[in-house]
PDB file of C-alpha atoms in Angstrom:
ATOM      1  CA  UNK A   1       0.000   0.000   0.000  1.00 56.00           C
ATOM      2  CA  UNK A   2       0.934   3.594  -0.211  1.00 64.00           C
ATOM      3  CA  UNK A   3       2.796   5.181   2.684  1.00 84.00           C
ATOM      4  CA  UNK A   4       4.499   8.546   3.008  1.00 90.00           C
ATOM      5  CA  UNK A   5       7.000   9.248   5.779  1.00 92.00           C
ATOM      6  CA  UNK A   6       8.360  12.567   7.015  1.00 94.00           C
ATOM      7  CA  UNK A   7      10.365  13.668  10.022  1.00 90.00           C
ATOM      8  CA  UNK A   8       8.087  15.492  12.457  1.00 92.00           C
ATOM      9  CA  UNK A   9      10.120  18.561  13.391  1.00 96.00           C
ATOM     10  CA  UNK A  10      12.708  20.906  11.891  1.00 97.00           C
ATOM     11  CA  UNK A  11      14.124  24.050  13.429  1.00 97.00           C
ATOM     12  CA  UNK A  12      16.222  26.561  11.481  1.00 97.00           C
ATOM     13  CA  UNK A  13      17.524  30.095  11.936  1.00 97.00           C
ATOM     14  CA  UNK A  14      16.080  32.926   9.901  1.00 97.00           C
ATOM     15  CA  UNK A  15      18.059  33.394   6.694  1.00 97.00           C
ATOM     16  CA  UNK A  16      19.300  29.797   6.603  1.00 97.00           C
ATOM     17  CA  UNK A  17      18.055  27.159   4.162  1.00 97.00           C
ATOM     18  CA  UNK A  18      15.524  24.571   5.283  1.00 97.00           C
ATOM     19  CA  UNK A  19      15.406  21.080   3.843  1.00 97.00           C
ATOM     20  CA  UNK A  20      12.333  18.982   4.520  1.00 98.00           C
ATOM     21  CA  UNK A  21      12.553  15.332   3.538  1.00 97.00           C
ATOM     22  CA  UNK A  22       9.951  12.773   2.569  1.00 95.00           C
ATOM     23  CA  UNK A  23      10.063   9.134   1.557  1.00 94.00           C
ATOM     24  CA  UNK A  24       7.312   7.214  -0.161  1.00 90.00           C
ATOM     25  CA  UNK A  25       6.806   3.539  -0.727  1.00 85.00           C
ATOM     26  CA  UNK A  26       4.893   3.230  -3.990  1.00 80.00           C
ATOM     27  CA  UNK A  27       7.205   3.401  -6.964  1.00 76.00           C
ATOM     28  CA  UNK A  28       4.155   3.878  -9.178  1.00 78.00           C
ATOM     29  CA  UNK A  29       3.539   7.318  -7.709  1.00 74.00           C
ATOM     30  CA  UNK A  30       3.212   9.695 -10.583  1.00 81.00           C
ATOM     31  CA  UNK A  31       2.670  13.006  -8.864  1.00 88.00           C
ATOM     32  CA  UNK A  32       4.306  14.294  -5.685  1.00 91.00           C
ATOM     33  CA  UNK A  33       3.192  17.428  -3.886  1.00 94.00           C
ATOM     34  CA  UNK A  34       4.188  19.780  -1.098  1.00 96.00           C
ATOM     35  CA  UNK A  35       1.466  21.498   0.906  1.00 97.00           C
ATOM     36  CA  UNK A  36       1.888  24.132   3.651  1.00 97.00           C
ATOM     37  CA  UNK A  37      -0.478  24.547   6.599  1.00 97.00           C
ATOM     38  CA  UNK A  38      -0.202  27.606   8.823  1.00 94.00           C
ATOM     39  CA  UNK A  39      -1.745  27.519  12.330  1.00 90.00           C
ATOM     40  CA  UNK A  40      -5.528  27.530  12.256  1.00 86.00           C
ATOM     41  CA  UNK A  41      -5.688  27.479   8.470  1.00 90.00           C
ATOM     42  CA  UNK A  42      -6.301  25.092   5.604  1.00 92.00           C
ATOM     43  CA  UNK A  43      -3.620  23.603   3.390  1.00 95.00           C
ATOM     44  CA  UNK A  44      -1.994  25.546   0.586  1.00 95.00           C
ATOM     45  CA  UNK A  45      -0.401  23.858  -2.412  1.00 94.00           C
ATOM     46  CA  UNK A  46       3.197  25.067  -2.653  1.00 95.00           C
ATOM     47  CA  UNK A  47       4.563  23.065  -5.535  1.00 94.00           C
ATOM     48  CA  UNK A  48       4.480  19.665  -7.172  1.00 92.00           C
ATOM     49  CA  UNK A  49       6.669  17.490  -9.343  1.00 92.00           C
ATOM     50  CA  UNK A  50       5.928  14.759 -11.827  1.00 89.00           C
ATOM     51  CA  UNK A  51       7.782  11.485 -11.513  1.00 87.00           C
ATOM     52  CA  UNK A  52       9.556  12.039 -14.837  1.00 88.00           C
ATOM     53  CA  UNK A  53      11.348  15.073 -13.385  1.00 90.00           C
ATOM     54  CA  UNK A  54      14.365  15.221 -11.059  1.00 93.00           C
ATOM     55  CA  UNK A  55      14.159  18.809  -9.946  1.00 95.00           C
ATOM     56  CA  UNK A  56      11.834  21.760  -9.973  1.00 95.00           C
ATOM     57  CA  UNK A  57      12.611  25.289  -8.830  1.00 96.00           C
ATOM     58  CA  UNK A  58      10.103  27.988  -8.053  1.00 93.00           C
ATOM     59  CA  UNK A  59      11.549  31.169  -6.519  1.00 95.00           C
ATOM     60  CA  UNK A  60      12.816  30.197  -3.026  1.00 97.00           C
ATOM     61  CA  UNK A  61      11.550  26.636  -3.332  1.00 97.00           C
ATOM     62  CA  UNK A  62      13.493  23.749  -4.841  1.00 97.00           C
ATOM     63  CA  UNK A  63      12.051  20.247  -5.068  1.00 97.00           C
ATOM     64  CA  UNK A  64      14.388  17.309  -5.623  1.00 97.00           C
ATOM     65  CA  UNK A  65      13.141  13.847  -6.520  1.00 95.00           C
ATOM     66  CA  UNK A  66      15.254  10.697  -6.272  1.00 93.00           C
ATOM     67  CA  UNK A  67      13.080   8.003  -7.809  1.00 91.00           C
ATOM     68  CA  UNK A  68      15.549   5.233  -7.115  1.00 90.00           C
ATOM     69  CA  UNK A  69      15.469   5.912  -3.376  1.00 92.00           C
ATOM     70  CA  UNK A  70      11.824   7.108  -3.427  1.00 91.00           C
ATOM     71  CA  UNK A  71      12.965  10.276  -1.715  1.00 94.00           C
ATOM     72  CA  UNK A  72      11.526  13.742  -2.141  1.00 95.00           C
ATOM     73  CA  UNK A  73      12.863  16.914  -0.584  1.00 97.00           C
ATOM     74  CA  UNK A  74      11.768  20.527  -0.348  1.00 98.00           C
ATOM     75  CA  UNK A  75      14.429  23.163   0.091  1.00 98.00           C
ATOM     76  CA  UNK A  76      13.406  26.643   1.195  1.00 98.00           C
ATOM     77  CA  UNK A  77      16.135  29.220   0.619  1.00 98.00           C
ATOM     78  CA  UNK A  78      16.530  32.234   2.922  1.00 98.00           C
ATOM     79  CA  UNK A  79      13.941  30.908   5.368  1.00 98.00           C
ATOM     80  CA  UNK A  80      11.749  33.584   6.932  1.00 97.00           C
ATOM     81  CA  UNK A  81       9.616  33.583  10.088  1.00 96.00           C
ATOM     82  CA  UNK A  82       6.561  33.511   7.826  1.00 95.00           C
ATOM     83  CA  UNK A  83       7.679  30.097   6.614  1.00 97.00           C
ATOM     84  CA  UNK A  84       6.934  28.619  10.054  1.00 97.00           C
ATOM     85  CA  UNK A  85       4.196  26.071   9.392  1.00 97.00           C
ATOM     86  CA  UNK A  86       3.541  22.372   8.908  1.00 97.00           C
ATOM     87  CA  UNK A  87       4.674  21.020   5.551  1.00 98.00           C
ATOM     88  CA  UNK A  88       2.925  17.953   4.142  1.00 97.00           C
ATOM     89  CA  UNK A  89       4.365  15.757   1.462  1.00 95.00           C
ATOM     90  CA  UNK A  90       1.701  13.950  -0.586  1.00 93.00           C
ATOM     91  CA  UNK A  91       1.647  11.437  -3.405  1.00 90.00           C
ATOM     92  CA  UNK A  92      -0.870  10.400  -6.010  1.00 86.00           C
ATOM     93  CA  UNK A  93      -0.637   7.344  -8.207  1.00 79.00           C
ATOM     94  CA  UNK A  94      -2.363   9.130 -11.052  1.00 73.00           C
ATOM     95  CA  UNK A  95      -4.106  12.402 -11.606  1.00 65.00           C
ATOM     96  CA  UNK A  96      -7.452  11.067 -10.485  1.00 71.00           C
ATOM     97  CA  UNK A  97      -6.574   9.052  -7.382  1.00 78.00           C
ATOM     98  CA  UNK A  98      -6.883  10.643  -3.944  1.00 83.00           C
ATOM     99  CA  UNK A  99      -3.788  12.051  -2.323  1.00 87.00           C
ATOM    100  CA  UNK A 100      -1.921  10.150   0.368  1.00 88.00           C
ATOM    101  CA  UNK A 101      -0.472  12.627   2.850  1.00 92.00           C
ATOM    102  CA  UNK A 102       2.551  12.241   5.061  1.00 94.00           C
ATOM    103  CA  UNK A 103       2.235  13.108   8.761  1.00 94.00           C
ATOM    104  CA  UNK A 104       3.692  16.561   8.201  1.00 96.00           C
ATOM    105  CA  UNK A 105       6.911  18.284   9.270  1.00 97.00           C
ATOM    106  CA  UNK A 106       6.591  21.203  11.657  1.00 97.00           C
ATOM    107  CA  UNK A 107       9.096  23.881  10.624  1.00 98.00           C
ATOM    108  CA  UNK A 108      10.047  26.405  13.296  1.00 97.00           C
ATOM    109  CA  UNK A 109      12.051  29.447  12.205  1.00 97.00           C
ATOM    110  CA  UNK A 110      14.074  31.162  14.915  1.00 95.00           C
ATOM    111  CA  UNK A 111      14.638  34.880  14.483  1.00 89.00           C
TER     112      UNK A 111
ATOM    113  CA  UNK G   1     -11.682  34.505  -7.048  1.00 60.00           C
ATOM    114  CA  UNK G   2      -9.372  31.694  -5.919  1.00 64.00           C
ATOM    115  CA  UNK G   3     -11.006  31.065  -2.579  1.00 91.00           C
ATOM    116  CA  UNK G   4     -12.828  28.213  -0.958  1.00 96.00           C
ATOM    117  CA  UNK G   5     -15.074  29.616   1.761  1.00 97.00           C
ATOM    118  CA  UNK G   6     -16.235  27.510   4.696  1.00 97.00           C
ATOM    119  CA  UNK G   7     -18.837  28.355   7.310  1.00 97.00           C
ATOM    120  CA  UNK G   8     -19.030  28.334  10.212  1.00 97.00           C
ATOM    121  CA  UNK G   9     -15.410  28.698  11.301  1.00 96.00           C
ATOM    122  CA  UNK G  10     -16.219  27.220  14.708  1.00 97.00           C
ATOM    123  CA  UNK G  11     -19.093  24.984  15.772  1.00 97.00           C
ATOM    124  CA  UNK G  12     -19.903  23.474  19.153  1.00 96.00           C
ATOM    125  CA  UNK G  13     -22.670  20.905  19.236  1.00 94.00           C
ATOM    126  CA  UNK G  14     -24.135  18.310  21.506  1.00 92.00           C
ATOM    127  CA  UNK G  15     -24.427  14.650  20.594  1.00 91.00           C
ATOM    128  CA  UNK G  16     -28.151  14.980  19.871  1.00 90.00           C
ATOM    129  CA  UNK G  17     -27.895  18.091  17.691  1.00 91.00           C
ATOM    130  CA  UNK G  18     -28.245  18.344  13.923  1.00 95.00           C
ATOM    131  CA  UNK G  19     -26.005  20.891  12.225  1.00 96.00           C
ATOM    132  CA  UNK G  20     -24.441  21.510   8.825  1.00 97.00           C
ATOM    133  CA  UNK G  21     -21.081  22.665   7.541  1.00 98.00           C
ATOM    134  CA  UNK G  22     -21.059  24.654   4.322  1.00 98.00           C
ATOM    135  CA  UNK G  23     -18.461  25.146   1.615  1.00 98.00           C
ATOM    136  CA  UNK G  24     -18.526  27.370  -1.450  1.00 98.00           C
ATOM    137  CA  UNK G  25     -16.180  27.975  -4.377  1.00 97.00           C
ATOM    138  CA  UNK G  26     -16.552  30.119  -7.477  1.00 92.00           C
ATOM    139  CA  UNK G  27     -13.547  28.933  -9.441  1.00 94.00           C
ATOM    140  CA  UNK G  28     -15.625  26.721 -11.734  1.00 93.00           C
ATOM    141  CA  UNK G  29     -14.085  23.624 -10.177  1.00 94.00           C
ATOM    142  CA  UNK G  30     -16.054  20.421 -10.774  1.00 93.00           C
ATOM    143  CA  UNK G  31     -14.583  18.273  -7.994  1.00 93.00           C
ATOM    144  CA  UNK G  32     -15.126  18.998  -4.308  1.00 95.00           C
ATOM    145  CA  UNK G  33     -13.860  17.183  -1.240  1.00 95.00           C
ATOM    146  CA  UNK G  34     -14.408  16.850   2.487  1.00 97.00           C
ATOM    147  CA  UNK G  35     -11.408  16.051   4.696  1.00 96.00           C
ATOM    148  CA  UNK G  36     -11.239  15.508   8.441  1.00 97.00           C
ATOM    149  CA  UNK G  37      -8.111  16.582  10.308  1.00 96.00           C
ATOM    150  CA  UNK G  38      -7.390  15.723  13.927  1.00 96.00           C
ATOM    151  CA  UNK G  39      -4.750  17.676  15.865  1.00 92.00           C
ATOM    152  CA  UNK G  40      -1.167  16.985  14.786  1.00 88.00           C
ATOM    153  CA  UNK G  41      -2.363  14.605  12.033  1.00 92.00           C
ATOM    154  CA  UNK G  42      -2.606  14.846   8.252  1.00 94.00           C
ATOM    155  CA  UNK G  43      -6.003  15.358   6.603  1.00 95.00           C
ATOM    156  CA  UNK G  44      -8.053  12.203   6.021  1.00 95.00           C
ATOM    157  CA  UNK G  45     -10.284  12.039   2.980  1.00 94.00           C
ATOM    158  CA  UNK G  46     -13.988  11.567   3.704  1.00 96.00           C
ATOM    159  CA  UNK G  47     -15.902  12.247   0.485  1.00 95.00           C
ATOM    160  CA  UNK G  48     -15.306  13.286  -3.107  1.00 94.00           C
ATOM    161  CA  UNK G  49     -17.912  14.793  -5.407  1.00 94.00           C
ATOM    162  CA  UNK G  50     -17.286  14.949  -9.115  1.00 92.00           C
ATOM    163  CA  UNK G  51     -19.713  16.897 -11.314  1.00 93.00           C
ATOM    164  CA  UNK G  52     -22.122  16.990  -8.364  1.00 94.00           C
ATOM    165  CA  UNK G  53     -22.171  13.218  -7.975  1.00 94.00           C
ATOM    166  CA  UNK G  54     -20.650  11.385  -5.033  1.00 93.00           C
ATOM    167  CA  UNK G  55     -17.686   9.451  -6.411  1.00 90.00           C
ATOM    168  CA  UNK G  56     -15.775   8.463  -3.271  1.00 87.00           C
ATOM    169  CA  UNK G  57     -17.035   7.689   0.227  1.00 88.00           C
ATOM    170  CA  UNK G  58     -14.149   6.529   2.395  1.00 88.00           C
ATOM    171  CA  UNK G  59     -16.300   4.332   4.669  1.00 89.00           C
ATOM    172  CA  UNK G  60     -17.479   7.330   6.633  1.00 94.00           C
ATOM    173  CA  UNK G  61     -20.156   6.671   9.318  1.00 95.00           C
ATOM    174  CA  UNK G  62     -23.681   7.579   8.293  1.00 94.00           C
ATOM    175  CA  UNK G  63     -23.864  10.288  10.965  1.00 96.00           C
ATOM    176  CA  UNK G  64     -21.958  12.347   8.360  1.00 97.00           C
ATOM    177  CA  UNK G  65     -24.079  13.043   5.291  1.00 97.00           C
ATOM    178  CA  UNK G  66     -22.640  15.012   2.372  1.00 97.00           C
ATOM    179  CA  UNK G  67     -24.685  16.971  -0.136  1.00 97.00           C
ATOM    180  CA  UNK G  68     -23.717  18.807  -3.308  1.00 96.00           C
ATOM    181  CA  UNK G  69     -26.667  21.048  -4.288  1.00 95.00           C
ATOM    182  CA  UNK G  70     -24.798  22.545  -7.254  1.00 93.00           C
ATOM    183  CA  UNK G  71     -21.316  22.814  -8.678  1.00 91.00           C
ATOM    184  CA  UNK G  72     -20.350  25.662  -6.323  1.00 96.00           C
ATOM    185  CA  UNK G  73     -21.692  24.346  -3.036  1.00 97.00           C
ATOM    186  CA  UNK G  74     -20.870  21.423  -0.798  1.00 98.00           C
ATOM    187  CA  UNK G  75     -22.524  20.689   2.524  1.00 98.00           C
ATOM    188  CA  UNK G  76     -21.775  18.235   5.291  1.00 98.00           C
ATOM    189  CA  UNK G  77     -24.787  17.402   7.451  1.00 98.00           C
ATOM    190  CA  UNK G  78     -24.001  16.261  10.975  1.00 97.00           C
ATOM    191  CA  UNK G  79     -26.303  14.251  13.218  1.00 95.00           C
ATOM    192  CA  UNK G  80     -25.779  12.284  16.422  1.00 94.00           C
ATOM    193  CA  UNK G  81     -22.049  12.876  16.444  1.00 95.00           C
ATOM    194  CA  UNK G  82     -19.655  11.524  19.038  1.00 95.00           C
ATOM    195  CA  UNK G  83     -16.990  13.459  20.974  1.00 96.00           C
ATOM    196  CA  UNK G  84     -14.297  11.679  18.923  1.00 96.00           C
ATOM    197  CA  UNK G  85     -15.701  13.407  15.831  1.00 97.00           C
ATOM    198  CA  UNK G  86     -14.303  16.690  17.147  1.00 97.00           C
ATOM    199  CA  UNK G  87     -11.815  17.845  14.519  1.00 97.00           C
ATOM    200  CA  UNK G  88     -11.065  20.410  11.837  1.00 97.00           C
ATOM    201  CA  UNK G  89     -13.213  19.717   8.779  1.00 98.00           C
ATOM    202  CA  UNK G  90     -11.624  20.927   5.578  1.00 97.00           C
ATOM    203  CA  UNK G  91     -13.331  21.454   2.258  1.00 97.00           C
ATOM    204  CA  UNK G  92     -11.280  21.469  -0.923  1.00 95.00           C
ATOM    205  CA  UNK G  93     -11.868  21.747  -4.635  1.00 95.00           C
ATOM    206  CA  UNK G  94      -9.976  20.911  -7.805  1.00 93.00           C
ATOM    207  CA  UNK G  95     -10.626  21.615 -11.462  1.00 90.00           C
ATOM    208  CA  UNK G  96     -11.908  18.096 -11.915  1.00 83.00           C
ATOM    209  CA  UNK G  97     -11.221  14.516 -10.841  1.00 74.00           C
ATOM    210  CA  UNK G  98      -8.186  14.437 -13.119  1.00 74.00           C
ATOM    211  CA  UNK G  99      -6.409  16.931 -10.854  1.00 72.00           C
ATOM    212  CA  UNK G 100      -6.944  15.460  -7.408  1.00 71.00           C
ATOM    213  CA  UNK G 101      -3.537  16.632  -6.241  1.00 79.00           C
ATOM    214  CA  UNK G 102      -3.965  20.284  -7.097  1.00 88.00           C
ATOM    215  CA  UNK G 103      -6.370  21.079  -4.324  1.00 93.00           C
ATOM    216  CA  UNK G 104      -7.584  24.439  -3.117  1.00 94.00           C
ATOM    217  CA  UNK G 105      -8.489  24.217   0.563  1.00 95.00           C
ATOM    218  CA  UNK G 106     -10.768  26.321   2.690  1.00 96.00           C
ATOM    219  CA  UNK G 107      -9.721  27.512   6.146  1.00 95.00           C
ATOM    220  CA  UNK G 108     -11.751  24.769   7.761  1.00 96.00           C
ATOM    221  CA  UNK G 109     -14.590  24.471  10.252  1.00 97.00           C
ATOM    222  CA  UNK G 110     -13.419  23.537  13.728  1.00 97.00           C
ATOM    223  CA  UNK G 111     -16.025  21.246  15.265  1.00 97.00           C
ATOM    224  CA  UNK G 112     -16.305  20.424  18.957  1.00 97.00           C
ATOM    225  CA  UNK G 113     -18.780  17.730  20.011  1.00 96.00           C
ATOM    226  CA  UNK G 114     -19.713  17.775  23.679  1.00 94.00           C
TER     227      UNK G 114
END
């Protein structure tokens, strides 16, 4: 079955880079996503990557995908206090199958 | 308008009450979703509507009853809930069922069952 694992906590200093890691079990996963959830709010799609890509960059965000190791990472450059949130990794086998979410990584940014 | 609006933001109800959660989007999306999120946990899918028809029901107890009156609205009717049903209920939408990963979420309705 599908399973998505993430470390639960990450703490970084303001201005440093953050790297949030995720591993998934299903090698058939076609789409991989990163969502952000701020306290008391819903989830916000940050970025996504298709399984035929190795890397995707979008402003301060860089997603790296290692299909061999089934490892996905999200790098946030120049981390700001506003980046403090829970980050969920999610996978989907195809465009029309429901997402499987990881447990989320709580990022704390220290000023 | 890229928003999904949920009401109410907070709801407290007793186990014998009947209440409803409401969700609205005006992005022309044809798929809408209900998720349940307990504290410090990821969202769990409850229901999916596609073109106003229920397409996924993840074995949710019948005390939760979804309704999709039209393509912009999604309701979740609540009856005879249990205290363990207390959670954040999130509505989401996507363009259609072919884009289930690109979800737009509302802020959620925080439900407390006494």
